[in-house]
Coordinates of C-alpha atoms in Angstrom, one line a residue:
X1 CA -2.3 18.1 -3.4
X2 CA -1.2 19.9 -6.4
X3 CA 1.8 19.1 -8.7
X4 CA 3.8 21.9 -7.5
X5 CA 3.2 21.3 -3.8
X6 CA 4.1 17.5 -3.9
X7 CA 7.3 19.4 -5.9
X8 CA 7.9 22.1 -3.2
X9 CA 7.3 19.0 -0.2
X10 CA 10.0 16.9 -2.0
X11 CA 12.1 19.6 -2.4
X12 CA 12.0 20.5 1.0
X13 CA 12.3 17.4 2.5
X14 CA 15.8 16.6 4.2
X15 CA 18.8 15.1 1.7
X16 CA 19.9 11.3 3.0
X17 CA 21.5 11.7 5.8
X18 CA 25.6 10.8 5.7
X19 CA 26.0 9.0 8.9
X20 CA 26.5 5.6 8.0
X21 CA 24.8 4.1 11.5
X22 CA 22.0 6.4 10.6
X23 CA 21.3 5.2 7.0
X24 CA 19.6 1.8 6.4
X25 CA 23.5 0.4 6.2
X26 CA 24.2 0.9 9.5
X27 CA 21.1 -0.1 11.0
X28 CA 21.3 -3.5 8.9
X29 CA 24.8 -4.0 9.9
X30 CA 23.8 -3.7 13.4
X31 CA 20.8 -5.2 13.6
X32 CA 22.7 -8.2 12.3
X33 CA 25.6 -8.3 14.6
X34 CA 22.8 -7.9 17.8
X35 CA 20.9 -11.4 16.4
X36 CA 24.0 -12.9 15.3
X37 CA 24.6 -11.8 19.1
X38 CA 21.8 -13.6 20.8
X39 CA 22.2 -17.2 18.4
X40 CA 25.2 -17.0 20.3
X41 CA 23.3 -16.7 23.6
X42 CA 21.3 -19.3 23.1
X43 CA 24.6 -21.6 22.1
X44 CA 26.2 -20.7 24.8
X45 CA 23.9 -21.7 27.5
X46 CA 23.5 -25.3 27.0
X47 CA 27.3 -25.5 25.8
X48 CA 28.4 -23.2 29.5
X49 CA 26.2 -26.2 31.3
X50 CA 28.0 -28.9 29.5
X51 CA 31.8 -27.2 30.2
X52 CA 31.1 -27.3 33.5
X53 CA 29.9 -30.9 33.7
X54 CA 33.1 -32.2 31.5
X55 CA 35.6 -30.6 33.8
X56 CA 33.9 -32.2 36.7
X57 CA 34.0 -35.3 34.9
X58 CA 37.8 -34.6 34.0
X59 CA 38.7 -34.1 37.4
X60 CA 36.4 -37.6 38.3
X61 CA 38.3 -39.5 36.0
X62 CA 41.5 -37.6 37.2
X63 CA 40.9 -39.0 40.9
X64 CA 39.9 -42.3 39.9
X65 CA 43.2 -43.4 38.0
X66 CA 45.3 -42.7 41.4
X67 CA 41.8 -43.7 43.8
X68 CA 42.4 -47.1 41.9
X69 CA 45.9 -47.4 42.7
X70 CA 45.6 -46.8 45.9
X71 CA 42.6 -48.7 46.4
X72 CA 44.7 -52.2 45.3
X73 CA 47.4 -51.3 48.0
X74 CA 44.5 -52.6 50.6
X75 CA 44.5 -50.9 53.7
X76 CA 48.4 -49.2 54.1
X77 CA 47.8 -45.7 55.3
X78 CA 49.2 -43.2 52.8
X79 CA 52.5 -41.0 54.2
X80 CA 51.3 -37.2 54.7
X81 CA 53.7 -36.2 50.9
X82 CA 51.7 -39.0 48.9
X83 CA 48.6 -37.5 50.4
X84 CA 49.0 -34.4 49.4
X85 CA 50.7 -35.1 45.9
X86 CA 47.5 -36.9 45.3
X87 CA 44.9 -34.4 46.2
X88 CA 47.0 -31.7 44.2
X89 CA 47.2 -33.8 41.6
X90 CA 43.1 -33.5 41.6
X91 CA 42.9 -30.3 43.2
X92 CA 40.6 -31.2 45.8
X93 CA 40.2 -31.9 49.6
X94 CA 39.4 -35.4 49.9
X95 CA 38.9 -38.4 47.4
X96 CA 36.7 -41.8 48.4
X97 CA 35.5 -44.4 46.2
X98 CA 32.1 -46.0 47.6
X99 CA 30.8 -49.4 46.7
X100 CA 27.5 -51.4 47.6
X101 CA 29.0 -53.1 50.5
X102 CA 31.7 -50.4 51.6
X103 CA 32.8 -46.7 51.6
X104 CA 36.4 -45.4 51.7
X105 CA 38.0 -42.3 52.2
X106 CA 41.3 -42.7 49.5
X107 CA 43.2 -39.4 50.1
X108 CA 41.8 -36.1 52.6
X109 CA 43.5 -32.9 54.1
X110 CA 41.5 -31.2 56.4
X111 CA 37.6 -32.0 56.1
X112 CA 35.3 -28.9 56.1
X113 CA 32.4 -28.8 58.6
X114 CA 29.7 -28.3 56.1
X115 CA 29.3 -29.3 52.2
X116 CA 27.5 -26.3 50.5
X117 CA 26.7 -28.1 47.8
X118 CA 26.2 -31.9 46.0
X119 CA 26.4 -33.2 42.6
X120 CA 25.8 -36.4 40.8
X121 CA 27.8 -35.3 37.4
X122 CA 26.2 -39.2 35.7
X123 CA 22.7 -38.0 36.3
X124 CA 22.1 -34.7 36.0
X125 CA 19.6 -33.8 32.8
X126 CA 19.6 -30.4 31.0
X127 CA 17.4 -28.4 32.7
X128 CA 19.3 -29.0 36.1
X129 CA 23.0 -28.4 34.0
X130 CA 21.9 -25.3 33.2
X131 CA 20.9 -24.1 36.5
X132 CA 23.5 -25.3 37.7
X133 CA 26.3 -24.0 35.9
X134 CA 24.6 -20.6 35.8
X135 CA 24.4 -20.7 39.8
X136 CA 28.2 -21.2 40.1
X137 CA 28.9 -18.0 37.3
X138 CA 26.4 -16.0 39.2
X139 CA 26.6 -17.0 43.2
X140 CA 29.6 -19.8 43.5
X141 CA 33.2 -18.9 44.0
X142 CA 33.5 -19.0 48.0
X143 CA 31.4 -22.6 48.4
X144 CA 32.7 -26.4 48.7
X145 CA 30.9 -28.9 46.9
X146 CA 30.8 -32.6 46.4
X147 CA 30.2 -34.1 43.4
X148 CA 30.6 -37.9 42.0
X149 CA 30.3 -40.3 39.5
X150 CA 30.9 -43.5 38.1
X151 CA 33.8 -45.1 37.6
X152 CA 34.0 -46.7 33.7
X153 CA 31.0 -49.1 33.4
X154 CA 31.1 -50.3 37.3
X155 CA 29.5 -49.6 39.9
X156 CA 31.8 -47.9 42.3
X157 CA 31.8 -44.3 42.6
X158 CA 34.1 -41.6 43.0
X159 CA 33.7 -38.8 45.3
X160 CA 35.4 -35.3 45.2
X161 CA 35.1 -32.9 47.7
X162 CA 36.4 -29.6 46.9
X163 CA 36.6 -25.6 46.7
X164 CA 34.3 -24.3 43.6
X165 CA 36.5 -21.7 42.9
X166 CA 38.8 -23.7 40.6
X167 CA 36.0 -24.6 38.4
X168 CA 34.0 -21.1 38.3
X169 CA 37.6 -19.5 37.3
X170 CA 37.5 -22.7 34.6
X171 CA 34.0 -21.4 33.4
X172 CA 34.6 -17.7 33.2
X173 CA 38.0 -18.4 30.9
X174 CA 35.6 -20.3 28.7
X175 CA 32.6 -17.5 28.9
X176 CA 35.7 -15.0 27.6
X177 CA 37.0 -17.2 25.1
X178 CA 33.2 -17.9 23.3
X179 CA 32.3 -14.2 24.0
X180 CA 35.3 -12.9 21.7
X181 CA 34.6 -16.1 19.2
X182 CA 31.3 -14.7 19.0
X183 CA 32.4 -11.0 18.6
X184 CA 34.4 -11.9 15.9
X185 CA 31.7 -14.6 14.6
X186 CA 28.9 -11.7 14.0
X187 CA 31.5 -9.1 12.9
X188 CA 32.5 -11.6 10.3
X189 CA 28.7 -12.5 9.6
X190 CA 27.3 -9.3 9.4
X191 CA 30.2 -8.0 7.4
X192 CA 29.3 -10.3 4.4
X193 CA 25.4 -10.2 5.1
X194 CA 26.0 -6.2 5.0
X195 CA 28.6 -6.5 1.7
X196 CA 25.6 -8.4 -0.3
X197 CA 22.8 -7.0 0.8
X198 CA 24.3 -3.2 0.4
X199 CA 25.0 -4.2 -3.3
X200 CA 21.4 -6.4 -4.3
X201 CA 19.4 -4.4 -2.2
X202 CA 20.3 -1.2 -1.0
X203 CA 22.4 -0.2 -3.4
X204 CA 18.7 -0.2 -6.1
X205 CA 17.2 1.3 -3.2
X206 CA 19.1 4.6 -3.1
X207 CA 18.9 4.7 -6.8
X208 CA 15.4 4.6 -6.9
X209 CA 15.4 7.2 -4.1
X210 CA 17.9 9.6 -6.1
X211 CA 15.5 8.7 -9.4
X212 CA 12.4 10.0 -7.2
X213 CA 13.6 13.2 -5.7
X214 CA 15.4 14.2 -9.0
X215 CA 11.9 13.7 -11.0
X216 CA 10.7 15.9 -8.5
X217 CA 12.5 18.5 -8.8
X218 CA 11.4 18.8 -12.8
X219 CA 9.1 16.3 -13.4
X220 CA 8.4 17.9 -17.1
X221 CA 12.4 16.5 -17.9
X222 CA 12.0 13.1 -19.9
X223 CA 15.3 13.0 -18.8
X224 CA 14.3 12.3 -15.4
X225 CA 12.6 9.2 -15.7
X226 CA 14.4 6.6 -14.2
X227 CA 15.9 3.7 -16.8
X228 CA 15.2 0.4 -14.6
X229 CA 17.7 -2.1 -14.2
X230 CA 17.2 -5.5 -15.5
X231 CA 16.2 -8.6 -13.9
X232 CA 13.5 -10.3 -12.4
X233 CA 13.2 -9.8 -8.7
X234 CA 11.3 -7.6 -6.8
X235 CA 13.2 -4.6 -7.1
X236 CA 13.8 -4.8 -10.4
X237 CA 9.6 -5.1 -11.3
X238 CA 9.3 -2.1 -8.6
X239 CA 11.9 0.0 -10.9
X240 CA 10.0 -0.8 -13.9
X241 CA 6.5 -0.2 -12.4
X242 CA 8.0 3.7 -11.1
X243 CA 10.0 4.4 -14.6
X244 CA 6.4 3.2 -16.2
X245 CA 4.8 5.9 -13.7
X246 CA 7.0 8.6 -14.1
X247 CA 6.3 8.2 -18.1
X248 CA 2.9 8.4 -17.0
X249 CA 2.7 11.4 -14.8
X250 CA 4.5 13.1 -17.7
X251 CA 2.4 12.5 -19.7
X252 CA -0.9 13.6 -17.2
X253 CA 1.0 16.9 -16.7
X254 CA 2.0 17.7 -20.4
X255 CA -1.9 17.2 -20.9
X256 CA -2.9 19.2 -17.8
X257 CA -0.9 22.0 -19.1
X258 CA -2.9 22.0 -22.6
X259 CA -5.9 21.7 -20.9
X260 CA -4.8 25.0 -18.8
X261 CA -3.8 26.9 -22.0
X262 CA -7.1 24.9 -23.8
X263 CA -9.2 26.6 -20.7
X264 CA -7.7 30.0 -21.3
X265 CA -8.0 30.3 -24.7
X266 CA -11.6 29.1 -24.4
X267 CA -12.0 32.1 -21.7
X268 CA -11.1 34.2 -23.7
X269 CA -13.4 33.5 -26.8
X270 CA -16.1 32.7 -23.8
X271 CA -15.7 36.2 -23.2
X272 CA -16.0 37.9 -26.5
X273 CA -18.7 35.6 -27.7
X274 CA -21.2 35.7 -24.7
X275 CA -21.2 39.8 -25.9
X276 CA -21.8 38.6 -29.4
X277 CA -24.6 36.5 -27.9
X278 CA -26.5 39.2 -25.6
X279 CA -26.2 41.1 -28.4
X280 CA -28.0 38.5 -30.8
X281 CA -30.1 38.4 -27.7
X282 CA -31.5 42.1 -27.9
X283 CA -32.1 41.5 -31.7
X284 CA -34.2 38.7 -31.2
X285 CA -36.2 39.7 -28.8
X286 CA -37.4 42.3 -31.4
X287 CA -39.0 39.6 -33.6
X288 CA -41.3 38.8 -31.0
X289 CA -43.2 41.9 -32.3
X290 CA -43.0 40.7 -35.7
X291 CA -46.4 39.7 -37.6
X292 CA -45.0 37.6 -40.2
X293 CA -46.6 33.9 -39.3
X294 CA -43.2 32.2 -40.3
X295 CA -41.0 34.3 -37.9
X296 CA -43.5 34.2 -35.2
X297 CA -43.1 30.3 -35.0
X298 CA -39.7 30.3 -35.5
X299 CA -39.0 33.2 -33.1
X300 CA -40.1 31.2 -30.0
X301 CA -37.6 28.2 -30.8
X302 CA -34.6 31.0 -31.3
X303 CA -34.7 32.8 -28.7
X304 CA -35.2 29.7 -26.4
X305 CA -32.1 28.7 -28.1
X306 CA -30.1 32.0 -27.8
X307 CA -30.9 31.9 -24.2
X308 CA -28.9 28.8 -24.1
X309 CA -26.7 29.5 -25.9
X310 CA -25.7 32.5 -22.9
X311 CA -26.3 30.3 -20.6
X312 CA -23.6 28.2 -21.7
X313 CA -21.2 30.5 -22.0
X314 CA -21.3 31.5 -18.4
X315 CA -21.7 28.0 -17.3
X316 CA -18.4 27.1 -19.4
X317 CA -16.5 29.4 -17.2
X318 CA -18.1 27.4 -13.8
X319 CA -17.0 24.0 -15.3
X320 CA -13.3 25.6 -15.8
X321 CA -13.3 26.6 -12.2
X322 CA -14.3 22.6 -11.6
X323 CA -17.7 23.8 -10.1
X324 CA -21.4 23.6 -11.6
X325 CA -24.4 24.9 -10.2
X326 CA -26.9 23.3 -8.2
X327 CA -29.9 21.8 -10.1
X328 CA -33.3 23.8 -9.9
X329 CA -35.2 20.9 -9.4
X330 CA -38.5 20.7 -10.0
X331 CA -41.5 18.2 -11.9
X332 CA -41.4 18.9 -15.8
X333 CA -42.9 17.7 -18.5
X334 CA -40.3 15.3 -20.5
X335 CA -41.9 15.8 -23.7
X336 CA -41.9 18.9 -24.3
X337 CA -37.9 19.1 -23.5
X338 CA -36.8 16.4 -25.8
X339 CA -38.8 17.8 -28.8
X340 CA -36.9 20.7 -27.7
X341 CA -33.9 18.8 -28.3
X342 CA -35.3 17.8 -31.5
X343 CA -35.7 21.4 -33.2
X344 CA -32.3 22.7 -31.8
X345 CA -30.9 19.8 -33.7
X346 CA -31.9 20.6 -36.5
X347 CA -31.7 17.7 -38.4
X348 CA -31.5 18.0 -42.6
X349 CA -34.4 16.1 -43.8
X350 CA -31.9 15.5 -46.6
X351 CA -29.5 13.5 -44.5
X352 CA -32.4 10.6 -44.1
X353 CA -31.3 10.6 -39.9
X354 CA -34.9 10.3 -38.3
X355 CA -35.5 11.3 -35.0
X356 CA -38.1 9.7 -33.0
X357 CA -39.6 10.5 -29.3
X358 CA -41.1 7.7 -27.7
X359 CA -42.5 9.4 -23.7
X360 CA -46.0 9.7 -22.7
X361 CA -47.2 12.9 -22.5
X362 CA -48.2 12.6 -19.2
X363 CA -44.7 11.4 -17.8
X364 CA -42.6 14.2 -14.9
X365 CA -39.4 14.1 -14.0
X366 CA -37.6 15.4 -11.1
X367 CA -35.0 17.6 -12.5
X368 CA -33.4 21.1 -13.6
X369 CA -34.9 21.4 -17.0
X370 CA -31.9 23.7 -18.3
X371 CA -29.5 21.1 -16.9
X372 CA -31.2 17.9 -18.4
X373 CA -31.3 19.7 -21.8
X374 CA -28.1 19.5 -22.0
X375 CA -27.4 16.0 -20.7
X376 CA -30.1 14.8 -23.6
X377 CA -28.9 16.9 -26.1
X378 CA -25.2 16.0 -25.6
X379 CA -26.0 12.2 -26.1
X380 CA -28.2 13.2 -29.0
X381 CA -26.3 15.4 -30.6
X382 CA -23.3 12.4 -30.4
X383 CA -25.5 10.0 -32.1
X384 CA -26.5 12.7 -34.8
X385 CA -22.9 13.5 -35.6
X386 CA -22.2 9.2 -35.7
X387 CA -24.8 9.1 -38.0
X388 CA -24.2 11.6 -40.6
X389 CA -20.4 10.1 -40.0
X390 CA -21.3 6.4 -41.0
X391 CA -20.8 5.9 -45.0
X392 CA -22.3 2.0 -44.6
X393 CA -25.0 1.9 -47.5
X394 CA -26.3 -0.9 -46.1
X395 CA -27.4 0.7 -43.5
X396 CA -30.9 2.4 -44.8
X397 CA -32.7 2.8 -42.1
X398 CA -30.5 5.7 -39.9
X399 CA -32.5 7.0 -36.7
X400 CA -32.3 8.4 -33.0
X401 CA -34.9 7.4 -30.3
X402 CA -35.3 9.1 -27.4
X403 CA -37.7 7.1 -25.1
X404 CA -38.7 7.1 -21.2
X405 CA -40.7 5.5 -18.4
X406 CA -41.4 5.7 -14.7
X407 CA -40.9 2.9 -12.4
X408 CA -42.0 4.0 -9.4
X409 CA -40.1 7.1 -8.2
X410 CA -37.4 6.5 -11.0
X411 CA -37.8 8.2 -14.8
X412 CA -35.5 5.8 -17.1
X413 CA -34.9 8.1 -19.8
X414 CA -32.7 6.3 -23.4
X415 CA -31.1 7.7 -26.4
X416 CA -31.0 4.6 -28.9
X417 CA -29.3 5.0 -32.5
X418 CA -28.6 2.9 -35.1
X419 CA -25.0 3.9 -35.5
X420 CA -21.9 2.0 -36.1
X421 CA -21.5 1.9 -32.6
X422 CA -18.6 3.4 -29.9
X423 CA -14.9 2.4 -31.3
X424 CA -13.0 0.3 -28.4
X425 CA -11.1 3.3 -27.4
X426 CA -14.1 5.7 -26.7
X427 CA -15.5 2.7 -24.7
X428 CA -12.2 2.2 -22.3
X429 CA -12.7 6.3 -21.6
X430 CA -16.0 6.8 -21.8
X431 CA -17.0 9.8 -19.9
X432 CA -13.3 10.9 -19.4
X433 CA -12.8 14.4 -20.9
X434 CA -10.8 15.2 -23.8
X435 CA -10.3 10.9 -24.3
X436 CA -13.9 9.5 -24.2
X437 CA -14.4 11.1 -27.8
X438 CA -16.4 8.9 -30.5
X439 CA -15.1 10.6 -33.3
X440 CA -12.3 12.6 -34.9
X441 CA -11.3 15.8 -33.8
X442 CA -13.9 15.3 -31.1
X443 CA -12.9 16.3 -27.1
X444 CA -15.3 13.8 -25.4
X445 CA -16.7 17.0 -23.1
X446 CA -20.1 16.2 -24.0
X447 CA -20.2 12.8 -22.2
X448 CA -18.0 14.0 -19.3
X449 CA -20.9 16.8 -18.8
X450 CA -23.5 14.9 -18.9
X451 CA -22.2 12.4 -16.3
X452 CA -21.3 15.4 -14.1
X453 CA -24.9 16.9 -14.5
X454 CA -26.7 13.2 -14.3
X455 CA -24.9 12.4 -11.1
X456 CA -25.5 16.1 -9.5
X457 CA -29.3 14.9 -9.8
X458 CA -28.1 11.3 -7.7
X459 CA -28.7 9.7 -10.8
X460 CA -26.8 6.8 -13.2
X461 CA -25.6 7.2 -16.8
X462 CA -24.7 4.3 -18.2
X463 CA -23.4 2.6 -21.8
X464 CA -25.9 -0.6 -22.4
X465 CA -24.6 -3.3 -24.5
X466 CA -27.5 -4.5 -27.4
X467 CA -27.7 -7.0 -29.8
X468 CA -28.3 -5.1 -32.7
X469 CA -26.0 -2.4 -34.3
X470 CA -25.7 1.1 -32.7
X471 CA -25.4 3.1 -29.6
X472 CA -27.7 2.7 -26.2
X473 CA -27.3 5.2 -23.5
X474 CA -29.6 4.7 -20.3
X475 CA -29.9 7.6 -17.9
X476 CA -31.9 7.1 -14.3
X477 CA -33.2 9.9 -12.3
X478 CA -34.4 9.3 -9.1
X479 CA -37.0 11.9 -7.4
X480 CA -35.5 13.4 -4.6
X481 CA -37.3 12.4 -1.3
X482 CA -40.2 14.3 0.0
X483 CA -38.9 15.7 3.4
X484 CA -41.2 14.7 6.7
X485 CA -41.9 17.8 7.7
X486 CA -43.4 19.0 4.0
X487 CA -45.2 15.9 3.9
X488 CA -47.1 16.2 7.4
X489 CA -47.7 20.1 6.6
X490 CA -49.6 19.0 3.3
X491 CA -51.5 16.2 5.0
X492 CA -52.9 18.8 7.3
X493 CA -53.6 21.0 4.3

């Protein structure tokens, strides 16, 4: 995606919405209150389970001070008032304390026929509390139970039998009164979880947000960048890191824009000089017809190199557009092509550079001869210019190899000087166009080509570290494969 589309999607996408439940806010403040919520839940089940065995305890203890009265007073019969003062006083239908030896009924109105339910309030473990207590919330109301338990350390009991809706009245109140203490629990939480995490969080967030869509819509504004706040946590590194990458992208689009008037300038010079060149071309293919012995063996090497020379031109246009042409592979001598190289070098004897070819005569590679020209002569023509750069006089012996072997279906082909070597900063962008230059004023095309034209082949460039002084370039070609079909039709041949 280009610049200006990732500017026209940002610019296009919806503003943040208002609503406060509908920005991250509101969701936060709710989601907090819901689990704040459900803590409360799970409080409130085992502390429900527990209400409901201390009121049956209160009323056990309740009936035991007057059971314990009456119980000294032997066997008078209680009058009917006393009776009933008694079981109102506990709220139940009957009262009887039971021993090892004996059971007796204390205080009773009118006995039900059937006991729905029974409880023994001393030994009843969690598990069965809490089914318990949820059974009366859910189902009780309209039953009588029993229940009983101890009285103090001894080991006579206390019986109650009574109507459960008294104590399922007694355990709604207290599901009200812990429902509205959680309410106001979570609203409370959730108000100060929201409060700090709005300002240490969300608060950097949006700002980051605003920083991005603003740097959208004009990312060529330096104003734009976003100045991080300080600190050390993670939002504070992740505002550095996207200031650091807005400075970045700047700086990639202030480059891409000389590039674009760079490409158009070149065009246009493209333009005039590939007429200037097909002009040199019709003049210089009169000298073929020349006699004089010194033009007629200079005359090949020119046009061979004025031919090039057009070729280039149109081709700079394709590698503008971000597009090259196919190599016309084929087996080629490698010899003859690098002593090509050689002569369109055209190395001053004077300057004491050597230039040395070290391939069999016999060895073929698998390649577009136009297009591995220029891949060798690139790389040569770099190690040329580092030479004739280098003021070391201790460095007498100045030279470029050029040397290749087969290894089974792979032509190792290496451009060796004895240079000063690639400066740091050419290594760290080697092969990267207008920053991979070795020199001054250089634009570093000549190595980016050459890796686009070695890899179009399936092949490997690569920088080789030596031990002695200089520059080592090692370029692999692999021969493509022979297809099956072409291979059975020439076994049958």
């Amino acid at each position: 995606m280009s610049i200006d589309a990732m500017k026209e999607t940002a610019l296009d996408e919806p503003q943040l919405r208002s609503g406060f439940l509908r920005g991250l806010s509101g969701k936060l403040l709710l989601l907090t209150i819901l689990f704040v919520m459900i803590a409360e839940i799970l409080i409130f089940v085992p502390s429900v389970a527990n209400m409901r065995l201390r009121w049956m305890q209160d009323r056990l203890n309740t009936a035991a001070a007057a059971a314990v009265v009456v119980d000294g007073l032997q066997n008078m019969q209680l009058s009917g008032p006393v009776r009933e003062d008694t079981l109102m006083a506990t709220g139940t239908k009957a009262i009887a304390l039971r021993r090892a030896e004996e059971s007796r009924l204390i205080a009773a109105t009118e006995m039900p026929l059937e006991v729905d339910a029974k409880f023994d309030v001393a030994n009843t473990g969690a598990a069965g509390a809490i089914r318990d207590a949820f059974d009366t919330l859910l189902f009780g109301g309209d039953r009588t139970i029993r229940f009983y338990g101890p009285i103090g350390e001894s080991d006579t009991l206390i019986e109650l039998v009574m109507d459960e809706r008294s104590l399922r009245k007694a355990m709604l109140v207290y599901a009200r009164s812990v429902f509205l203490v959680s309410i106001g629990i979570s609203l409370f939480t959730a108000t100060l979880i929201f409060l700090v995490i709005n300002r240490v969080m969300i608060a950097p967030i949006r700002r980051m947000t605003a920083s991005m869509r603003d740097f959208a819509a004009d990312p060529a504004d330096p104003r734009r960048v976003m100045e991080p706040l300080p600190g050390h946590d993670e939002l504070a590194l992740a505002g550095r890191h996207l200031a650091a990458m807005q400075m970045q992208l700047q700086k990639t689009l202030k480059q891409q824009k000389n590039l674009a008037d760079l490409g158009l300038a070149v065009s246009k010079i493209n333009h005039d000089m590939r007429n200037i060149l097909s002009s040199a071309q019709l003049l210089s293919d009169r000298l073929a017809d020349v006699d004089d012995p010194v033009v007629k063996r200079f005359a090949p090497t020119l046009l061979r190199t004025i031919d090039r020379a057009v070729g280039y031109t149109s081709e700079v246009l394709e590698y503008g557009r971000t597009t090259e042409p196919e190599p016309r592979r084929r087996f080629l001598p490698l010899r003859p092509l690098v002593e090509d190289v050689g002569e369109v070098l055209a190395i001053d004897p004077k300057s004491g550079i050597g230039f040395s070819i070290a391939v069999p005569d016999d060895l073929e590679v698998d390649a577009d001869g136009e297009q591995l020209f220029r891949v060798v002569h690139n790389i040569c023509r770099n190690a040329v210019q580092a030479l004739m750069n280098e003021n070391d006089p201790g460095n007498p012996t100045r030279n470029v190899t050029v040397s290749a072997m087969r290894t089974g279906s792979v032509v190792s082909i290496t451009v060796d000087d004895t240079g000063p070597g690639m400066p740091r900063k050419a290594r760290e962008n080697l092969f990267a166009a207008f920053r991979g230059s070795a020199r001054s004023g250089g634009t570093g095309l000549g190595l980016a080509i050459a890796r686009e034209l070695v890899l179009a082949h399936g092949g490997t460039i690569a920088l080789v570290e030596k031990a002695t002084p200089g520059t080592l370039f090692r370029i692999e070609l692999p021969d493509r494969p022979v297809p099956l079909d072409a291979f059975r039709t020439q076994g049958r041949t």
